[in-house]
Coordinates of C-alpha atoms and ligand atoms in Angstrom, one line a residue:
X27 CA 139.0 114.0 13.3
X28 CA 137.5 114.5 16.8
X29 CA 139.9 115.5 19.5
X30 CA 140.5 112.9 22.1
X31 CA 141.6 112.6 25.8
X32 CA 142.5 109.4 27.7
X33 CA 142.4 108.8 31.4
X34 CA 143.1 105.0 31.7
X35 CA 146.2 103.6 30.1
X36 CA 149.1 101.6 31.8
X37 CA 152.3 103.1 30.6
X38 CA 154.3 99.8 30.8
X39 CA 151.5 98.3 28.8
X40 CA 151.8 100.8 25.9
X41 CA 155.1 99.4 24.5
X42 CA 154.4 97.2 21.4
X43 CA 156.4 94.0 20.9
X44 CA 158.9 95.8 18.5
X45 CA 159.7 98.4 21.2
X46 CA 160.0 95.8 23.9
X47 CA 162.5 93.9 21.7
X48 CA 164.4 97.1 21.0
X49 CA 164.7 98.0 24.7
X50 CA 165.8 94.4 25.5
X51 CA 168.4 94.5 22.8
X52 CA 169.9 97.9 23.7
X53 CA 170.1 97.0 27.4
X54 CA 171.4 93.5 26.8
X55 CA 168.4 92.4 28.9
X56 CA 167.1 88.8 28.9
X57 CA 163.8 88.6 27.2
X58 CA 161.6 85.6 28.1
X59 CA 160.8 84.0 24.7
X60 CA 157.3 83.1 26.0
X61 CA 156.5 86.8 26.0
X62 CA 155.4 86.6 22.4
X63 CA 152.9 84.5 20.4
X64 CA 154.2 85.8 17.1
X65 CA 156.5 88.6 16.0
X66 CA 153.8 91.2 16.5
X67 CA 151.7 89.7 19.3
X68 CA 152.0 89.2 23.0
X69 CA 151.3 85.7 24.3
X70 CA 148.4 85.5 26.8
X71 CA 145.0 83.9 26.7
X72 CA 143.3 85.1 30.0
X73 CA 143.6 88.0 32.4
X74 CA 146.1 86.3 34.7
X75 CA 148.3 85.3 31.8
X76 CA 148.0 88.9 30.6
X77 CA 149.3 90.2 33.9
X78 CA 152.2 87.8 33.8
X79 CA 153.0 88.7 30.2
X80 CA 152.8 92.4 31.1
X81 CA 155.4 91.8 33.9
X82 CA 157.7 90.0 31.5
X83 CA 157.6 92.8 28.9
X84 CA 157.9 95.5 31.6
X85 CA 161.1 93.8 32.8
X86 CA 162.8 95.2 29.6
X87 CA 162.3 98.8 30.7
X88 CA 165.6 99.2 32.5
X89 CA 166.7 102.8 32.3
X90 CA 165.4 106.3 32.7
X91 CA 165.7 106.7 29.0
X92 CA 163.6 103.6 28.4
X93 CA 160.8 105.3 30.3
X94 CA 161.3 108.4 28.3
X95 CA 161.2 106.4 25.1
X96 CA 158.0 104.4 25.8
X97 CA 156.3 107.6 27.0
X98 CA 157.3 109.6 24.0
X99 CA 156.5 106.7 21.6
X100 CA 153.0 106.3 23.1
X101 CA 152.2 110.0 23.1
X102 CA 153.4 110.3 19.5
X103 CA 151.0 107.6 18.5
X104 CA 148.2 109.3 20.4
X105 CA 148.9 112.6 18.9
X106 CA 148.6 111.1 15.4
X107 CA 145.1 110.1 16.4
X108 CA 144.3 113.7 17.4
X109 CA 144.6 113.1 21.2
X110 CA 145.3 116.2 23.2
X111 CA 145.7 114.8 26.7
X112 CA 146.7 111.5 28.2
X113 CA 146.8 110.7 31.9
X114 CA 148.9 107.6 32.2
X115 CA 149.3 105.0 35.0
X116 CA 152.9 104.4 36.0
X117 CA 154.0 101.6 38.3
X118 CA 157.0 102.2 40.7
X119 CA 156.7 98.5 41.6
X120 CA 157.7 97.6 38.1
X121 CA 160.5 100.1 38.1
X122 CA 161.8 98.9 41.5
X123 CA 161.7 95.3 40.2
X124 CA 164.5 96.2 37.7
X125 CA 166.3 98.3 40.3
X126 CA 165.2 101.8 39.2
X127 CA 164.5 104.5 41.7
X128 CA 161.1 106.2 42.0
X129 CA 162.6 109.6 40.9
X130 CA 164.5 108.1 38.0
X131 CA 161.4 106.5 36.7
X132 CA 159.4 109.7 37.1
X133 CA 162.1 111.8 35.5
X134 CA 162.2 109.5 32.5
X135 CA 158.5 109.7 32.0
X136 CA 158.5 113.5 32.5
X137 CA 161.2 113.8 29.8
X138 CA 159.0 111.8 27.4
X139 CA 156.0 114.0 28.2
X140 CA 158.2 117.1 27.5
X141 CA 159.6 115.8 24.2
X142 CA 156.1 114.8 23.0
X143 CA 154.6 118.2 23.9
X144 CA 157.4 120.0 22.1
X145 CA 157.0 118.0 18.9
X146 CA 153.2 117.3 18.9
X147 CA 151.5 119.7 21.3
X148 CA 150.1 116.8 23.2
X149 CA 149.9 117.1 27.0
X150 CA 150.5 114.3 29.5
X151 CA 150.3 113.7 33.3
X152 CA 151.0 110.7 35.6
X153 CA 148.9 108.7 38.0
X154 CA 151.2 106.7 40.1
X155 CA 149.7 103.2 40.8
X156 CA 150.1 100.4 43.2
X157 CA 149.5 96.8 42.2
X158 CA 146.6 95.3 44.2
X159 CA 147.9 91.7 44.3
X160 CA 151.2 92.8 45.8
X161 CA 149.2 93.7 48.9
X162 CA 148.5 96.6 51.3
X163 CA 152.0 97.1 52.6
X164 CA 153.5 97.7 49.1
X165 CA 150.5 100.0 48.3
X166 CA 151.2 102.0 51.4
X167 CA 154.9 102.3 50.5
X168 CA 153.9 103.6 47.1
X169 CA 151.4 106.0 48.6
X170 CA 154.2 107.4 50.9
X171 CA 156.5 107.9 47.8
X172 CA 153.7 109.9 46.2
X173 CA 152.9 112.0 49.3
X174 CA 156.6 112.7 50.2
X175 CA 158.2 113.1 46.8
X176 CA 156.0 115.5 44.8
X177 CA 156.6 115.9 41.1
X178 CA 154.8 118.5 39.0
X179 CA 153.4 115.9 36.6
X180 CA 152.1 113.4 39.2
X181 CA 148.5 114.3 39.6
X182 CA 147.0 111.3 41.2
X183 CA 147.2 107.8 42.7
X184 CA 145.6 104.6 41.5
X185 CA 145.4 100.9 41.9
X186 CA 145.5 98.2 39.2
X187 CA 146.3 94.5 39.3
X188 CA 144.2 91.5 40.3
X189 CA 140.9 92.7 41.6
X190 CA 140.0 89.4 43.1
X191 CA 142.8 89.7 45.6
X192 CA 142.4 91.4 49.0
X193 CA 139.6 93.9 50.0
X194 CA 139.4 97.6 49.3
X195 CA 139.4 98.1 53.1
X196 CA 143.0 96.8 53.1
X197 CA 144.1 99.8 50.9
X198 CA 142.2 102.6 52.8
X199 CA 145.4 103.7 54.6
X200 CA 147.3 104.2 51.3
X201 CA 144.4 106.0 49.6
X202 CA 143.7 108.2 52.6
X203 CA 147.4 109.1 52.9
X204 CA 147.6 110.5 49.3
X205 CA 144.2 112.1 49.6
X206 CA 145.4 114.0 52.7
X207 CA 148.4 115.1 50.7
X208 CA 146.1 116.6 48.1
X209 CA 145.9 114.0 45.3
X210 CA 142.8 112.6 43.6
X211 CA 142.5 108.8 43.3
X212 CA 141.0 106.1 41.1
X213 CA 140.9 102.3 41.5
X214 CA 140.2 99.4 39.1
X215 CA 136.9 97.9 40.2
X216 CA 134.1 96.1 38.5
X217 CA 136.2 94.7 35.7
X218 CA 136.9 91.1 36.7
X219 CA 134.9 91.2 40.0
X220 CA 131.2 92.1 40.0
X221 CA 129.3 95.2 41.1
X222 CA 130.0 94.4 44.8
X223 CA 133.6 95.3 44.1
X224 CA 132.6 98.7 42.9
X225 CA 130.3 99.2 45.9
X226 CA 133.1 98.1 48.3
X227 CA 135.6 100.4 46.6
X228 CA 133.3 103.4 46.8
X229 CA 132.6 102.7 50.4
X230 CA 136.2 102.1 51.5
X231 CA 138.3 104.4 49.4
X232 CA 138.1 108.2 48.7
X233 CA 138.2 107.6 44.9
X234 CA 136.8 110.2 42.6
X235 CA 136.7 107.9 39.5
X236 CA 136.3 104.2 38.9
X237 CA 138.7 102.3 36.6
X238 CA 136.4 100.2 34.3
X239 CA 133.3 99.9 36.6
X240 CA 131.7 98.2 33.7
X241 CA 130.1 95.5 35.7
X242 CA 127.9 98.0 37.4
X243 CA 125.6 97.1 34.5
X244 CA 124.6 94.0 36.5
X245 CA 123.3 96.1 39.3
X246 CA 120.6 98.6 38.2
X247 CA 120.6 100.5 41.5
X248 CA 124.4 100.9 41.4
X249 CA 124.2 102.1 37.8
X250 CA 121.6 104.7 38.9
X251 CA 123.8 105.8 41.8
X252 CA 126.9 106.2 39.5
X253 CA 124.8 108.3 37.1
X254 CA 123.3 110.4 40.0
X255 CA 126.6 111.0 41.6
X256 CA 128.3 111.7 38.2
X257 CA 131.2 109.4 39.2
X258 CA 133.4 109.3 36.1
X259 CA 133.9 105.8 34.6
X260 CA 137.1 104.9 32.8
X261 CA 135.5 102.5 30.4
X262 CA 137.7 100.4 28.2
X263 CA 135.5 98.5 25.8
X264 CA 138.3 97.1 23.5
X265 CA 140.1 95.8 26.6
X266 CA 136.9 94.1 28.0
X267 CA 136.4 92.3 24.7
X268 CA 140.0 91.2 24.4
X269 CA 140.0 89.8 27.9
X270 CA 136.7 88.0 27.2
X271 CA 134.4 89.9 29.5
X272 CA 132.1 90.5 26.5
X273 CA 132.0 88.5 23.3
X274 CA 132.0 91.4 20.9
X275 CA 131.7 95.2 20.6
X276 CA 128.0 94.7 19.9
X277 CA 127.6 93.0 23.3
X278 CA 129.4 95.8 25.3
X279 CA 127.1 97.8 27.6
X280 CA 128.8 101.2 26.9
X281 CA 125.7 102.7 25.3
X282 CA 123.6 101.7 28.3
X283 CA 125.9 103.6 30.6
X284 CA 125.7 106.7 28.4
X285 CA 121.9 106.4 28.1
X286 CA 121.6 106.1 31.9
X287 CA 123.4 109.4 32.3
X288 CA 126.7 108.1 33.6
X289 CA 129.8 110.2 33.0
X290 CA 131.6 107.9 30.5
X291 CA 135.1 108.1 29.1
X292 CA 136.8 105.9 26.4
X293 CA 140.2 104.4 27.1
X294 CA 142.6 101.9 25.6
X295 CA 144.0 100.3 28.9
X296 CA 147.0 98.3 27.4
X297 CA 146.7 99.0 23.7
X298 CA 149.1 96.6 22.0
X299 CA 148.0 93.7 24.2
X300 CA 144.3 94.3 23.4
X301 CA 144.8 95.2 19.7
X302 CA 143.5 98.7 20.2
X303 CA 144.4 102.4 20.5
X304 CA 142.6 105.4 21.8
X305 CA 141.7 106.3 18.1
X306 CA 140.3 102.7 17.6
X307 CA 138.2 103.0 20.7
X308 CA 136.6 106.2 19.5
X309 CA 136.2 104.8 15.9
X310 CA 134.5 101.6 17.1
X311 CA 132.3 103.4 19.6
X312 CA 131.0 105.6 16.8
X313 CA 130.4 102.7 14.6
X314 CA 129.0 100.1 17.0
X315 CA 127.2 102.3 19.5
X316 CA 126.0 104.8 16.9
X317 CA 127.7 107.8 18.5
X318 CA 127.7 111.1 16.7
X319 CA 130.6 113.5 16.4
X320 CA 128.9 115.6 19.2
X321 CA 128.7 112.4 21.4
X322 CA 132.4 111.7 20.9
X323 CA 133.3 115.3 21.6
X324 CA 131.3 115.1 24.7
X325 CA 133.2 112.0 25.8
X326 CA 136.4 114.0 25.4
X327 CA 134.9 116.8 27.4
X328 CA 133.9 114.3 30.1
X329 CA 137.5 113.0 30.2
X330 CA 139.0 116.5 30.6
X331 CA 136.5 117.4 33.3
X332 CA 137.3 114.3 35.2
X333 CA 141.1 114.6 34.7
X334 CA 143.2 115.0 37.8
X335 CA 145.4 117.8 36.4
X336 CA 145.0 121.3 37.6
X337 CA 142.1 123.6 36.6
X338 CA 144.4 125.8 34.5
X339 CA 145.4 123.0 32.2
X340 CA 141.8 121.7 32.1
X341 CA 140.6 125.2 30.9
X342 CA 143.3 125.2 28.3
X343 CA 142.4 121.7 27.0
X344 CA 138.7 122.5 27.0
X345 CA 139.3 125.6 25.0
X346 CA 141.0 123.4 22.3
X347 CA 137.7 121.6 21.8
Ligands
LIG27 N1 143.8 95.7 34.6 C1 144.3 95.6 35.8 N2 145.6 95.7 36.1 C2 146.4 96.0 35.1 C3 146.0 96.2 33.9 C4 144.6 96.0 33.6 O1 144.2 96.2 32.4 N3 147.1 96.5 33.1 C5 148.1 96.6 33.9 N4 147.7 96.3 35.2
LIG28 ZN1 143.6 99.2 33.5

């Protein structure tokens, strides 16, 4: 099995329904019954419903040990698919929503990373993210936490949420602050908004990767620019298909990005919501886009090269390929 690395996955979005129920039960937390469509499926039918469902499930993550558990559980599943590195988005806004402090939430995640490393040899790091639709002030507050409260596993800053809300310019202060503090950054762009959203993000923010960026396919000049500048793209085909951006794997433009010379990576985004996993993304990409073992290995190499962790860890991971 090819070794894998993942750069784009939302930690709160990795907990499957059974784990969400388990956390709710052990915490005596109220679990909104509309969270699930069936025993094993989250209930949502478009992107905005997905974000809402994600929030309801995340509201069951109440303690430091819950964060440890979801992190460990996710990394264990990744390790079984021969994944050697995962860079995961964590959202202090979701932790704050249930009354958890920034440091408790980070310490929980760090304990999960340590436990998984000990048992499976998998390595993990954290990208702290702000939520775009919560606005610029919240984003700046999160950026300040990142800059002023360093943690050895926090390697970057990111932004998810509803891309149709606000303008990248509104978040320049937050991104500039963490960049000055020495962190690399990434932002979701060109997922639900078009190529202009990617252009605006690249112009306004000091990002070194693009989250999704898939809709650059609609703008040949931008596609060429992304390839020329070797800007890493965190592509998530299974997510794009689940949210209805493309009708099927056969219609996804992944192969075109690769053939244009873009630096592509494969990612699962919110795996149990989108019926996928990092292993499934690699498997489907091989089958549908006709990728060889060497192509897949190169995708892993791309991910490690584009990772935000330090050079020493990158060298170690690359040597494992
Ligand atoms: N896209 C944007 N924001 C998100 C996502 C996503 O897939 N998951 C959690 N927040
Ligand atoms: Zn995402």
